[in-house]
GROMACS .gro file of C-alpha atoms in nm:
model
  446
    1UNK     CA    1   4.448  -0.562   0.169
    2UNK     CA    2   4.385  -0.675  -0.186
    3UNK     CA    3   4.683  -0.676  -0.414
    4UNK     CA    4   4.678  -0.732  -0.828
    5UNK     CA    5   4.996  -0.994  -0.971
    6UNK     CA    6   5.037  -1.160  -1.319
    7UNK     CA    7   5.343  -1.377  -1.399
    8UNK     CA    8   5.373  -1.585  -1.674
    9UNK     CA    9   5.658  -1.826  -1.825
   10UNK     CA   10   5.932  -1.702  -2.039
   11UNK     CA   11   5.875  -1.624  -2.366
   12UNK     CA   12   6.153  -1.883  -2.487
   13UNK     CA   13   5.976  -2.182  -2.334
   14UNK     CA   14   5.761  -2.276  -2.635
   15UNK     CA   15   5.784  -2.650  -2.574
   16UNK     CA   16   5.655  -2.604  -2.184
   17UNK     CA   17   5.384  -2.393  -2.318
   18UNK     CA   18   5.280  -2.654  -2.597
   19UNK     CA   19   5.286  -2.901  -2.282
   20UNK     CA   20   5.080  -2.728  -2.016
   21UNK     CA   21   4.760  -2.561  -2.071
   22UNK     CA   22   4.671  -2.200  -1.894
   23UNK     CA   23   4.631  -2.198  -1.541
   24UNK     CA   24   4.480  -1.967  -1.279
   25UNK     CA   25   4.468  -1.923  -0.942
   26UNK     CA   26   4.291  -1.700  -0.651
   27UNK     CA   27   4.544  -1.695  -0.359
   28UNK     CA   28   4.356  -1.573  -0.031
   29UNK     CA   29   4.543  -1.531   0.262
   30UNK     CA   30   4.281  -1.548   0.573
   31UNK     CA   31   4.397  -1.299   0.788
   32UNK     CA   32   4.643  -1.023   0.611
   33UNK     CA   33   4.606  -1.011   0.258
   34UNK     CA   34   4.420  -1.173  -0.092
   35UNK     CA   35   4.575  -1.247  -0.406
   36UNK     CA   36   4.496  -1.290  -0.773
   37UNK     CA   37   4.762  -1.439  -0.959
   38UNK     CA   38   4.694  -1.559  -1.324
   39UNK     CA   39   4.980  -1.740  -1.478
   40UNK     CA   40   5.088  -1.967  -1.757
   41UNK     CA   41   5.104  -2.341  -1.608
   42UNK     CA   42   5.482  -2.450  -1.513
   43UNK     CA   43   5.619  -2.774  -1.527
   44UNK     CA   44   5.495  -2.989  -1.190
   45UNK     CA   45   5.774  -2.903  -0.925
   46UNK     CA   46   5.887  -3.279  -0.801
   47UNK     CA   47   5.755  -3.381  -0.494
   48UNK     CA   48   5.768  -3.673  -0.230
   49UNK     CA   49   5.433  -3.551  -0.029
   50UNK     CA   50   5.203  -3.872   0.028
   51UNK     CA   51   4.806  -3.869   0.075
   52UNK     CA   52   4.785  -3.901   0.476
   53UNK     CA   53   4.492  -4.084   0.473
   54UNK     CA   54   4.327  -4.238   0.777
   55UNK     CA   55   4.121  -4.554   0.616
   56UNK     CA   56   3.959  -4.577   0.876
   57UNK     CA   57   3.817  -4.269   0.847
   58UNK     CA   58   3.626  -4.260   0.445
   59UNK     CA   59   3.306  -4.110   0.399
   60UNK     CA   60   3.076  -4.127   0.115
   61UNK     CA   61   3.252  -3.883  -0.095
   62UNK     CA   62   3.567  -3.927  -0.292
   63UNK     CA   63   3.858  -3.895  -0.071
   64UNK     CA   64   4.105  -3.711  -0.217
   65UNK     CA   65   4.274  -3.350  -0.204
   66UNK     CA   66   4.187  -3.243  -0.489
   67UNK     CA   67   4.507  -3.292  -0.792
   68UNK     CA   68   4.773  -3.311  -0.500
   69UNK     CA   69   5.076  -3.189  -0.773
   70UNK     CA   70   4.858  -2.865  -0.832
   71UNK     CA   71   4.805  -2.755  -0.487
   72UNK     CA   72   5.171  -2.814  -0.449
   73UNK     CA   73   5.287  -2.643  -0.804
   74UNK     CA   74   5.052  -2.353  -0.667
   75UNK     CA   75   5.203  -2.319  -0.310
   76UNK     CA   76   5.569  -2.321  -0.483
   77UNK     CA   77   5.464  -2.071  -0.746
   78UNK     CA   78   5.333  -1.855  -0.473
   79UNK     CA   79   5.629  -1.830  -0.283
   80UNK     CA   80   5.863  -1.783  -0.596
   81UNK     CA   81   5.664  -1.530  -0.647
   82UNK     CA   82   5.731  -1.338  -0.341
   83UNK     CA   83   5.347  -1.338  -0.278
   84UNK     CA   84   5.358  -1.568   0.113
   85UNK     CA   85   5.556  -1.323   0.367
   86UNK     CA   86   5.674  -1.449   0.685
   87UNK     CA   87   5.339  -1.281   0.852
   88UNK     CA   88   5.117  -1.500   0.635
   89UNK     CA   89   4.991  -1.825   0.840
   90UNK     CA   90   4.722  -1.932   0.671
   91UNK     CA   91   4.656  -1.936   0.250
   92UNK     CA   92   4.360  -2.011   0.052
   93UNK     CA   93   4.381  -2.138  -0.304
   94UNK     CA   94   4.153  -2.135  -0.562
   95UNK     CA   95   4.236  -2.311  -0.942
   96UNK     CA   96   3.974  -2.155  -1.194
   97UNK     CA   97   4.096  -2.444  -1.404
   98UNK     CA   98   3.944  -2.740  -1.236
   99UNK     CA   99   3.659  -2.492  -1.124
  100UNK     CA  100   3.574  -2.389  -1.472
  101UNK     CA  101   3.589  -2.793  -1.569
  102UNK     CA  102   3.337  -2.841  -1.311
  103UNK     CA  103   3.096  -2.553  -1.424
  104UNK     CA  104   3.172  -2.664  -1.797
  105UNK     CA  105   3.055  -3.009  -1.751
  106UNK     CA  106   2.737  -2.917  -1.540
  107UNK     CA  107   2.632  -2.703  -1.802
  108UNK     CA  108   2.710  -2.984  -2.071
  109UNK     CA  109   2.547  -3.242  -1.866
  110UNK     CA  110   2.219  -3.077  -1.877
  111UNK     CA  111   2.245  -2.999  -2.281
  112UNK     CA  112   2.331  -3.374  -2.419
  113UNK     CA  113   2.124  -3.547  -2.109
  114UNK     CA  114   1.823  -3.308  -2.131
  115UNK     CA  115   1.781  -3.068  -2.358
  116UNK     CA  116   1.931  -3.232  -2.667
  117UNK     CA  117   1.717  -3.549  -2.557
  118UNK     CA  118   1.405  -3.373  -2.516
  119UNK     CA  119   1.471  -3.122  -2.816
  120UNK     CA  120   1.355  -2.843  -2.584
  121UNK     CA  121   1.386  -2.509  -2.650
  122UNK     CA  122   1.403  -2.364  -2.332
  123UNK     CA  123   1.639  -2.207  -2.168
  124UNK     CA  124   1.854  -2.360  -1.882
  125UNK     CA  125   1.988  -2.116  -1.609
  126UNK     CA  126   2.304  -2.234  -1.370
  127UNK     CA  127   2.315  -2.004  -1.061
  128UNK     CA  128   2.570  -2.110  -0.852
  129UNK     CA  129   2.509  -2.056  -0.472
  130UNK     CA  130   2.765  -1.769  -0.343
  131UNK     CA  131   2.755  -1.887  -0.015
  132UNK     CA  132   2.984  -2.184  -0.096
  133UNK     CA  133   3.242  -1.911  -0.233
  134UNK     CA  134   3.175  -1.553  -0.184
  135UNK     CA  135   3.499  -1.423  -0.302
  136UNK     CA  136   3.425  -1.104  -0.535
  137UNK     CA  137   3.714  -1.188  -0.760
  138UNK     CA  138   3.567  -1.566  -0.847
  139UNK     CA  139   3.209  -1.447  -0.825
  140UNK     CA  140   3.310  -1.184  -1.106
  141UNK     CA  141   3.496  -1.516  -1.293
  142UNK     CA  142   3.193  -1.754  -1.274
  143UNK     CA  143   3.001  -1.456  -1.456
  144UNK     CA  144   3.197  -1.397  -1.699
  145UNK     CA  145   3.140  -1.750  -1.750
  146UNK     CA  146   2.858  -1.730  -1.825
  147UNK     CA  147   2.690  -1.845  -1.498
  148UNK     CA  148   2.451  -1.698  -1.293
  149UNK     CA  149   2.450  -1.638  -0.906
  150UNK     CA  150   2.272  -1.809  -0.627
  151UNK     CA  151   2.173  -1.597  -0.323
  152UNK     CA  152   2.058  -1.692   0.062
  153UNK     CA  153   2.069  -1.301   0.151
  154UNK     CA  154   2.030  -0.932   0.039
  155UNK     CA  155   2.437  -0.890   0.101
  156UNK     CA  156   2.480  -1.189  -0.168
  157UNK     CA  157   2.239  -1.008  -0.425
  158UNK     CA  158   2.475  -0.688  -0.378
  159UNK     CA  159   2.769  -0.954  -0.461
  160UNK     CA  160   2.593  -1.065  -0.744
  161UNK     CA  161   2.558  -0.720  -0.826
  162UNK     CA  162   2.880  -0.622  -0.798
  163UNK     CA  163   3.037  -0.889  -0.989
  164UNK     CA  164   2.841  -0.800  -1.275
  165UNK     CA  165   2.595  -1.100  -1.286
  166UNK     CA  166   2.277  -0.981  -1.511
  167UNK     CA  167   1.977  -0.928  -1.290
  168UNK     CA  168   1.817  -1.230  -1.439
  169UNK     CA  169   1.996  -1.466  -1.356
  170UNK     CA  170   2.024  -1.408  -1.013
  171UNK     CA  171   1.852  -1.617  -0.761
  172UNK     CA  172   1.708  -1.465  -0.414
  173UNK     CA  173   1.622  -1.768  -0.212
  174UNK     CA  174   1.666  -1.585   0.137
  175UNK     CA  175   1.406  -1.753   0.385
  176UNK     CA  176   1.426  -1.383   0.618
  177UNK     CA  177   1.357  -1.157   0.379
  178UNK     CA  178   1.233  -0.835   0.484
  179UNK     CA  179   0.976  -0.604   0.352
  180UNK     CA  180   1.218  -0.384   0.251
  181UNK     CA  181   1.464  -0.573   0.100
  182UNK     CA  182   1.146  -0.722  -0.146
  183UNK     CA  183   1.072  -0.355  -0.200
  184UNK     CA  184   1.444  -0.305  -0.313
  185UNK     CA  185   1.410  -0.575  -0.543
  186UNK     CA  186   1.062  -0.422  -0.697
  187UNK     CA  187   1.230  -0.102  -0.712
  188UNK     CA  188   1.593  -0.114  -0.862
  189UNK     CA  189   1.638  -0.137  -1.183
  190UNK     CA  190   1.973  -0.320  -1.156
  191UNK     CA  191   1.743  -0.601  -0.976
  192UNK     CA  192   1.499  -0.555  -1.290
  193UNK     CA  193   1.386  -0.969  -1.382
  194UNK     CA  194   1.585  -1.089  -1.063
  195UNK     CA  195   1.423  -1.461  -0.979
  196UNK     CA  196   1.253  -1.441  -0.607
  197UNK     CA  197   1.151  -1.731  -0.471
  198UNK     CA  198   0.905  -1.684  -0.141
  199UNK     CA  199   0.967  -1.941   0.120
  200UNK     CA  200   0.617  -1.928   0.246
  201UNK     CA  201   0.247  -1.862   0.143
  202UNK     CA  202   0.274  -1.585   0.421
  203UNK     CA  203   0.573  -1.422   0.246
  204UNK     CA  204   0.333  -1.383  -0.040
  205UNK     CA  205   0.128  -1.097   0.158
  206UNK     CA  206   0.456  -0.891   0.138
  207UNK     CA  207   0.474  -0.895  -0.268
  208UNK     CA  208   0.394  -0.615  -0.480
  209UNK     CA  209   0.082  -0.701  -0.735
  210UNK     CA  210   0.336  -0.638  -1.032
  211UNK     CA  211   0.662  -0.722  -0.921
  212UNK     CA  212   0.957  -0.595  -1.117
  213UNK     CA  213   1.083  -0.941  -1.029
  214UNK     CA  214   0.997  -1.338  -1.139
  215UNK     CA  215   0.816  -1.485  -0.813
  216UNK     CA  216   0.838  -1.800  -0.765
  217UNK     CA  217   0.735  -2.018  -0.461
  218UNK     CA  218   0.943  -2.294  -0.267
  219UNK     CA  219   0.766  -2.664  -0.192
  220UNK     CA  220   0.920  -2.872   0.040
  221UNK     CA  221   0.837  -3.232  -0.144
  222UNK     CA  222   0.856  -3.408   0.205
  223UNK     CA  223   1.140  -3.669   0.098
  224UNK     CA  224   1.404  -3.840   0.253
  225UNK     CA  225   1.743  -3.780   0.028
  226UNK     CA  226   1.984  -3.939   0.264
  227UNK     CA  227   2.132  -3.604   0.297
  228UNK     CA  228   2.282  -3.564   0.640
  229UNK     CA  229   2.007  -3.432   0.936
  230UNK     CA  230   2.185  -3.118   0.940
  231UNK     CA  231   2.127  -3.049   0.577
  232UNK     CA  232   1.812  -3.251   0.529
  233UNK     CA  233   1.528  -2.996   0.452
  234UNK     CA  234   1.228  -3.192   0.347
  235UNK     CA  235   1.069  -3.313   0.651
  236UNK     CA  236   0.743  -3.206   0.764
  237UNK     CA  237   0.893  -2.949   1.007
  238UNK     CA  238   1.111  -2.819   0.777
  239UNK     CA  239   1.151  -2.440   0.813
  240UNK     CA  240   1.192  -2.460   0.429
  241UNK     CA  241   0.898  -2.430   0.156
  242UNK     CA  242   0.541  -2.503   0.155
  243UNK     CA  243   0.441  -2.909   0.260
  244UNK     CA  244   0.315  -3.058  -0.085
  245UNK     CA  245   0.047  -3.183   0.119
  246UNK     CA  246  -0.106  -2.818   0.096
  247UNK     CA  247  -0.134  -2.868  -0.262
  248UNK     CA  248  -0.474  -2.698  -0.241
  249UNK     CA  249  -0.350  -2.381  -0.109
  250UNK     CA  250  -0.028  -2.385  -0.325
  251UNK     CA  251  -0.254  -2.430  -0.637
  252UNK     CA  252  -0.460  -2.144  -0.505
  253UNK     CA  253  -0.192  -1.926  -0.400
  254UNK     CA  254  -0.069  -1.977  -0.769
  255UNK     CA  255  -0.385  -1.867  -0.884
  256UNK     CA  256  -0.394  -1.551  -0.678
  257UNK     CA  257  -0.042  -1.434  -0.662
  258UNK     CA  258   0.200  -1.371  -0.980
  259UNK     CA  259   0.378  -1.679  -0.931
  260UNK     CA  260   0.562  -1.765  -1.239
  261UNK     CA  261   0.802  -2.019  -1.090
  262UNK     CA  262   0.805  -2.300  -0.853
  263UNK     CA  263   1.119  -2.414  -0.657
  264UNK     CA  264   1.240  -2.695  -0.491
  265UNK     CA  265   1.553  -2.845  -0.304
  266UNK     CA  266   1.544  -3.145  -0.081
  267UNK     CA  267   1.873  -3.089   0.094
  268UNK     CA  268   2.280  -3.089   0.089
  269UNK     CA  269   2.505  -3.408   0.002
  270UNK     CA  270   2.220  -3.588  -0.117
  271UNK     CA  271   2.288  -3.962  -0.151
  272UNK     CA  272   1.939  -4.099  -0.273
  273UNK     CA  273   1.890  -3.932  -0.584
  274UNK     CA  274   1.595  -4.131  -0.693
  275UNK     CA  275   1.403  -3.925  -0.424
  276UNK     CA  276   1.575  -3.652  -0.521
  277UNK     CA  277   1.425  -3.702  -0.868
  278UNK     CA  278   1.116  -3.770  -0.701
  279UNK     CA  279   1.086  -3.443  -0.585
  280UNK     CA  280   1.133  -3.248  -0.886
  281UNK     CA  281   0.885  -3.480  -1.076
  282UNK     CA  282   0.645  -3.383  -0.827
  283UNK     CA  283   0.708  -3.014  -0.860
  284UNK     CA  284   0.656  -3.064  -1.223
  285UNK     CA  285   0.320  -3.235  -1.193
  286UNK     CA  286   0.189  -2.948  -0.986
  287UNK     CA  287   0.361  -2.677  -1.201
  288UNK     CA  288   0.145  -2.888  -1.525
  289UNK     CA  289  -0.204  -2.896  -1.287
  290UNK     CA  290  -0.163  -2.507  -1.193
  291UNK     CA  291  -0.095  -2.408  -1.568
  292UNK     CA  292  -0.408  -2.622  -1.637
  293UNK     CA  293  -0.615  -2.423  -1.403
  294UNK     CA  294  -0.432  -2.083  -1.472
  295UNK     CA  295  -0.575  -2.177  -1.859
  296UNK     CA  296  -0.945  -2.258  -1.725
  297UNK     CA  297  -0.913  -1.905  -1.539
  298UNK     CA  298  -0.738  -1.664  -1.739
  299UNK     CA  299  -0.784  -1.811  -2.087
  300UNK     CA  300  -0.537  -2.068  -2.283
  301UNK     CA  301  -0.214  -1.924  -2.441
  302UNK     CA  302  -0.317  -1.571  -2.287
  303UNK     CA  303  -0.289  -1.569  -1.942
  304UNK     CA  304   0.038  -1.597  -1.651
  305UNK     CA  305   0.142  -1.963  -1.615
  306UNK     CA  306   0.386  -2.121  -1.448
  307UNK     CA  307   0.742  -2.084  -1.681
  308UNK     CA  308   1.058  -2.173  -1.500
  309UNK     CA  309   1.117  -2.474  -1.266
  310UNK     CA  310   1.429  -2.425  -1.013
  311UNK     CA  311   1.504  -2.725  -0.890
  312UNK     CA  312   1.824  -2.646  -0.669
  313UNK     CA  313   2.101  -2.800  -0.640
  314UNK     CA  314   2.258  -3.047  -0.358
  315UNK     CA  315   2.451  -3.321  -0.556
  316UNK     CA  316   2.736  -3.473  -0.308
  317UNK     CA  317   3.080  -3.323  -0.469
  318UNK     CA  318   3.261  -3.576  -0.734
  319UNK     CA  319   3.570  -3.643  -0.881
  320UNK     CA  320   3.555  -3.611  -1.275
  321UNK     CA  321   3.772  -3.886  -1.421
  322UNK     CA  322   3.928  -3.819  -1.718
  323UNK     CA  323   3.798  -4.097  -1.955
  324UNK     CA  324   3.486  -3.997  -2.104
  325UNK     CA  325   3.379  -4.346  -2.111
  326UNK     CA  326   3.257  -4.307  -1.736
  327UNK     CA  327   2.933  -4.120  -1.619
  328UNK     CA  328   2.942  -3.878  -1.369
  329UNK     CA  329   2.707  -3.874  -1.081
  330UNK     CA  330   2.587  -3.523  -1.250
  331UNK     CA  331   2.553  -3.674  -1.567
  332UNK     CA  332   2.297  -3.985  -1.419
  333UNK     CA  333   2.105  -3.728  -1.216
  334UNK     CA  334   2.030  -3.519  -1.553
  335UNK     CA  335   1.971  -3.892  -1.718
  336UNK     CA  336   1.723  -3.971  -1.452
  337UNK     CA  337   1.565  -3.656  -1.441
  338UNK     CA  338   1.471  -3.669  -1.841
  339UNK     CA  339   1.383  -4.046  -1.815
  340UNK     CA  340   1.153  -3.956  -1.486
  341UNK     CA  341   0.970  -3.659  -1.558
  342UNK     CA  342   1.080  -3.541  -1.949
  343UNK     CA  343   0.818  -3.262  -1.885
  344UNK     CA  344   1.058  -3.024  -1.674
  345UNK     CA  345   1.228  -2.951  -2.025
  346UNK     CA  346   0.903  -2.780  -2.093
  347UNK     CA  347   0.978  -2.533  -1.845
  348UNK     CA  348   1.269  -2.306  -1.820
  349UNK     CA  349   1.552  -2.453  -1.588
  350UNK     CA  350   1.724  -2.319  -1.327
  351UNK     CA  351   1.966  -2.533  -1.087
  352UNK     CA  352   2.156  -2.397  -0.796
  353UNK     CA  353   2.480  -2.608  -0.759
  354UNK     CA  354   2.705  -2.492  -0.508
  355UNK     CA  355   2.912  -2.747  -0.307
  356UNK     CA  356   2.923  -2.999  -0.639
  357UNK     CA  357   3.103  -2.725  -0.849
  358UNK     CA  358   3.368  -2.582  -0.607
  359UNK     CA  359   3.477  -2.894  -0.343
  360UNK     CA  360   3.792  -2.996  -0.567
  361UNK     CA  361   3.874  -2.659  -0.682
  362UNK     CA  362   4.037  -2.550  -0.371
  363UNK     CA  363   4.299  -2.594  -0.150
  364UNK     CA  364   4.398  -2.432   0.195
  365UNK     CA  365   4.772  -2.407   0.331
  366UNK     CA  366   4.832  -2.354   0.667
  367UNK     CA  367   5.188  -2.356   0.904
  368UNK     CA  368   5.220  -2.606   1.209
  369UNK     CA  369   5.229  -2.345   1.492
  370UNK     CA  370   5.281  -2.590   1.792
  371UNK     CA  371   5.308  -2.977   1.809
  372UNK     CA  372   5.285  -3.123   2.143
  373UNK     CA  373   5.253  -3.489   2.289
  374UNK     CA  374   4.949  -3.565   2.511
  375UNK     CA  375   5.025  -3.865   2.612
  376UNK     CA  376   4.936  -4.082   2.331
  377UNK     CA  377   4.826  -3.834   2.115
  378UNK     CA  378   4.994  -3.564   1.857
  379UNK     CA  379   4.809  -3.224   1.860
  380UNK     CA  380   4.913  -2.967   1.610
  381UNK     CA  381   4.828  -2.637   1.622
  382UNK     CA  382   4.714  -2.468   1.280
  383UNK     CA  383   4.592  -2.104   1.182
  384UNK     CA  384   4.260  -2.228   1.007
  385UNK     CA  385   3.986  -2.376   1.227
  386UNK     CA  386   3.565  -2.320   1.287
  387UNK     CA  387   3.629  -1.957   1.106
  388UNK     CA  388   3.725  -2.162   0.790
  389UNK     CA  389   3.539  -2.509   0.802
  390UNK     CA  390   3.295  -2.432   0.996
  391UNK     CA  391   3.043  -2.740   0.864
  392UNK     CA  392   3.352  -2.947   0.955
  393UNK     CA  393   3.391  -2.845   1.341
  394UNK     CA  394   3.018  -2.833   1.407
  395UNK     CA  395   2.851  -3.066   1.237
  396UNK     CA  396   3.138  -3.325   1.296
  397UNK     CA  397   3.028  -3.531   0.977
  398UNK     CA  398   3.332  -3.545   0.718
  399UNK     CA  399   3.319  -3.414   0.393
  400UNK     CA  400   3.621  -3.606   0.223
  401UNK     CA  401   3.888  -3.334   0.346
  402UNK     CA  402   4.202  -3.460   0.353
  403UNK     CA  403   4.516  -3.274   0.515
  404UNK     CA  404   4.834  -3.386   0.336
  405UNK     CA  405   5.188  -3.271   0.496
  406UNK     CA  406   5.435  -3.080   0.265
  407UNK     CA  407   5.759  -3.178   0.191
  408UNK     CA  408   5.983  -3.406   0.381
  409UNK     CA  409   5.716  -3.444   0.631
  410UNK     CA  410   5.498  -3.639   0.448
  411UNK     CA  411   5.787  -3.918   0.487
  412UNK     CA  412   5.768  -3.985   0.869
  413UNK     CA  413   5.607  -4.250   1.065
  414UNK     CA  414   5.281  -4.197   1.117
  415UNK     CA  415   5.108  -4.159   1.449
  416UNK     CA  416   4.749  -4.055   1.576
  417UNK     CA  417   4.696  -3.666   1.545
  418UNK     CA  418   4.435  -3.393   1.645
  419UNK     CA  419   4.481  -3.129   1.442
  420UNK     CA  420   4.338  -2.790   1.641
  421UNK     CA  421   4.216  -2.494   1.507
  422UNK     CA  422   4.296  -2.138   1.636
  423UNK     CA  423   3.957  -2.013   1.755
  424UNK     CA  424   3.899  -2.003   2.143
  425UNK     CA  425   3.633  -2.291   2.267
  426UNK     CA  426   3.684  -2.677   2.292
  427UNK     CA  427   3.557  -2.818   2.029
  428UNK     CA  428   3.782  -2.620   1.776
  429UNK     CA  429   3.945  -2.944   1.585
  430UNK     CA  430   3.956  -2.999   1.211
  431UNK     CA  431   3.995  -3.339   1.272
  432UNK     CA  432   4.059  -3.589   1.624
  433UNK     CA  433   4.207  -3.947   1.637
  434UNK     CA  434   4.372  -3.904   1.245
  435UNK     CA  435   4.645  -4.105   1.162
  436UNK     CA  436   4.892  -3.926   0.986
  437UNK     CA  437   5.319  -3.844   0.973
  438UNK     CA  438   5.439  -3.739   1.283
  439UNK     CA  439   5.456  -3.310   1.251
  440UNK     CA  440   5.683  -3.046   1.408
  441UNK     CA  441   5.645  -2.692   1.428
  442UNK     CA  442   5.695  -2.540   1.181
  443UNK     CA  443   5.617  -2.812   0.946
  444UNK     CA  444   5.330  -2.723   0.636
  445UNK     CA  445   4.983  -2.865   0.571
  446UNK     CA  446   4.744  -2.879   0.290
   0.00000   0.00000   0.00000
C-alpha cells in the first residue's frame, strides 16, 4: 500500500522557517506500507541517543550514521504525524536533502575539476545505478534532477521508464541480456538513444546493424582497485567486459560493429584510485587508436567514431564536510582523472555512481522484538535482516553501518550484542560480537 502525506510548519513560525531550510523525506515501511512525506524542516527534537560504536570494529569508510539529529527529527516527525502504526516493525528513511547534496556535488565536481579545466565542450551524463535504490518515488526525484538512470536489467529500464528519465540518458549495462530484450530496445521508441553497453564481443552477434540505440562495449582493464573480492571485477576471469589484452579484436570489433562508446568499471568500494584512474586512461587510449583507424577506414570527420566514454562509477561512500576548504575523495578522483588522461574530456562522459551518492542519505528504524542472554552474549531480535542488507549478511565485510539505540537506551551500559535478523537460516545477523547499550524488547534502533 502506497499512501500520499504533506505537512508543513505553521504559517506563524517565520523565524523557524528563516532558520531551517526545506526538508524531504521518503518513509518506506518494509513490510505494510510506503510513505512520501515532504515537509518544511522543524526545529531538531532534543535528544540523548549516543553513536554505539564498537572501535574495534572501523572499516575503511567513514563511520558514522549518517546526521544522527535528522534520522531522529525524521522518526519523531513520522510518528507525530500519525504515519508508524502499531503494525509497522520495520521503517525505511530516505532525506532527499543530503541525497540531492550528494548528486549536486558529483555533478559540480566533474564541471570545476574537468570540464572547466579542460574547457571541453562536451557533455557529461550522471546515471545513477537503480539498483542501489529502486524506489519509484526517488527514481522519479533523481530525474527531475536532472540525473540520469543506471540499469543492470530490463525491469530497471522499465523503472527508468516509468520515472520519466529521457531515453538518453539511460544506461543498460545488463551482462544477461536477451535477444529480445535488445530487440525491445531497437524497437521502442520510448528506448529511442538509450546507451547499451555489450558485455562481450559475442553479445555483439545479437545487435541490429542500425540500432535505435548508442552501443557501446565494456573492457575489463585487468586492475587491482583494492575493491573487496566480492566486488572486484577486473581480473582476468572476470565475467565482466572484454580483457584489454584482446585489444586486437576490440579494435576490430569497433571497426565492424556500430560501437560508439566504450565502457569501463573496475569494481565496488574502490580504495586504489590511482588504478582506478589507470583504467579509464587506458580506455581512453584505445577509444583515441580506434577513432584513428575508424578515420583511415571510413574517412576523417565523416565516418562513426568512438563519442562517449562511460567510465562507471565505484567510489567508496564519503562524508562531505562542510568547510569547502577540504577536498572530497570525489573531487581528487575528477582531479586525477584530468591531470592523468585530460583526453577523456574529449569524449562525452558518462559515470554511473551508485553506492557514493545514496550511503548517507538513508536511515532504517527497526523495533527490538526479543532480547535474550546467551550466556555471555546479548542477541536482539530485529524486523530487518538479509532481505534488507543483504551485502552486509553475506559478504560479512562492513560497510560503515552503524546501529544507534533510540532514546533512553542509548544511556545503558554497554555489553557485547548480536543483533539477528528475521529471515529463517543461520547466518541471518546484521552484526555479531558488537559492543553496544544493553537493549530490551521493545527498545528502538537506527
Amino acid at each position: 500500500m502506497y499512501k500520499h502525506t504533506s505537512t508543513t510548519n505553521s504559517s506563524n513560525d517565520s523565524q523557524k522557517k528563516k532558520n531551517h531550510h526545506h526538508h524531504n523525506y521518503y518513509t518506506c515501511e518494509s513490510k505494510h506500507q510506503a510513505v512520501l512525506s515532504p515537509s518544511e524542516y522543524i526545529e531538531k527534537i532534543p535528544t540523548t541517543m549516543t553513536k554505539a560504536h564498537n572501535e574495534e570494529k572501523k572499516d575503511d569508510f567513514d563511520v558514522v550514521i549518517g546526521n544522527k539529529d535528522e534520522a531522529l527529527w525524521a522518526l519523531n516527525k513520522a510518528k507525530a504525524d500519525g504515519l508508524i502504526g502499531p503494525d509497522d516493525t520495520s521503517i525505511l528513511f530516505h532525506s532527499l536533502d543530503t541525497h540531492h547534496k550528494y548528486l549536486t556535488h558529483l555533478s559540480n565536481a566533474f564541471d570545476k575539476y574537468g570540464s572547466a579545466v579542460t574547457k571541453s565542450t562536451k557533455t557529461t551524463t550522471h546515471a545513477i545505478a537503480v539498483k542501489t535504490n529502486p524506489h519509484p518515488g526517488i527514481l522519479r526525484q533523481v530525474v527531475q534532477w536532472g540525473f540520469g538512470l543506471e540499469c543492470a536489467s530490463m525491469e530497471e529500464v522499465y523503472l527508468a521508464v516509468h520515472a520519466g528519465c529521457p531515453s538518453e540518458k539511460i544506461v543498460f549495462d545488463s551482462p544477461v541480456k536477451t535477444k529480445r530484450e535488445i530487440q525491445i530496445c531497437h524497437e521502442s521508441e520510448s528506448l529511442t538513444g538509450l546507451l547499451l553497453n555489450v558485455n562481450s564481443l559475442e553479445e555483439l552477434n545479437r545487435i541490429p546493424d542500425d540500432p535505435n540505440f548508442v552501443l557501446g562495449l565494456r573492457i575489463n582493464p585487468l586492475v587491482d582497485t583494492g575493491a573487496p573480492s566480492m566486488f572486484h571485477v577486473s581480473s582476468n576471469e572476470s565475467k565482466f567486459g572484454v580483457p584489454l589484452t584482446q585489444r586486437r579484436q576490440i579494435l576490430e570489433a569497433i571497426c565492424n560493429y556500430p560501437v560508439t562508446q566504450l565502457h569501463v568499471h573496475s569494481g565496488t568500494a574502490m580504495a586504489n584510485l590511482d588504478s582506478a584512474v589507470g583504467a579509464i586512461a587506458s580506455v581512453v587510449n584505445v577509444a583515441i587508436e580506434a577513432n584513428a583507424m575508424l578515420d583511415q577506414k571510413l574517412g576523417a570527420g565523416v565516418g562513426r567514431r568512438i563519442v562517449n566514454i562511460d567510465i562507471g562509477g565505484g567510489l567508496r561512500p564519503e562524508i562531505l564536510e562542510k568547510s569547502s576548504n577540504n577536498t572530497s575523495r570525489m573531487e581528487s578522483y575528477v582531479q586525477a582523472l584530468q591531470q592523468s588522461c585530460p583526453g577523456l574530456w574529449d569524449f562525452n562522459i558518462i559515470t554511473e555512481f551508485g553506492q557514493w551518492s545514496y550511503f548517507y542519505s538513508g536511515y532504517a528504524y527497526s523495533k527490538i522484538e526479543y532480547a535474550l542472554q546467551r550466556e555471555r552474549c546479548r542477541v536482539v531480535y530485529v524486523h530487518l535482516g538479509a532481505d534488507f542488507l543483504l551485502r552486509d549478511v553475506y559478504n560479512k565485510s562492513p560497510r560503515g553501518i552503524n546501529f544507534v539505540p533510540v532514546g533512553e537506551a542509548a544511556n545503558r551500559e554497554r555489553t557485547v550484542t548480536d543483533i539477528a535478523g528475521p529471515l529463517c537460516f543461520a547466518g541471518d545477523y546484521l552484526m555479531k560480537s558488537y559492543l553496544m547499550p544493553k537493549l530490551e524488547e521493545g527498545d528502538e534502533i537506527l
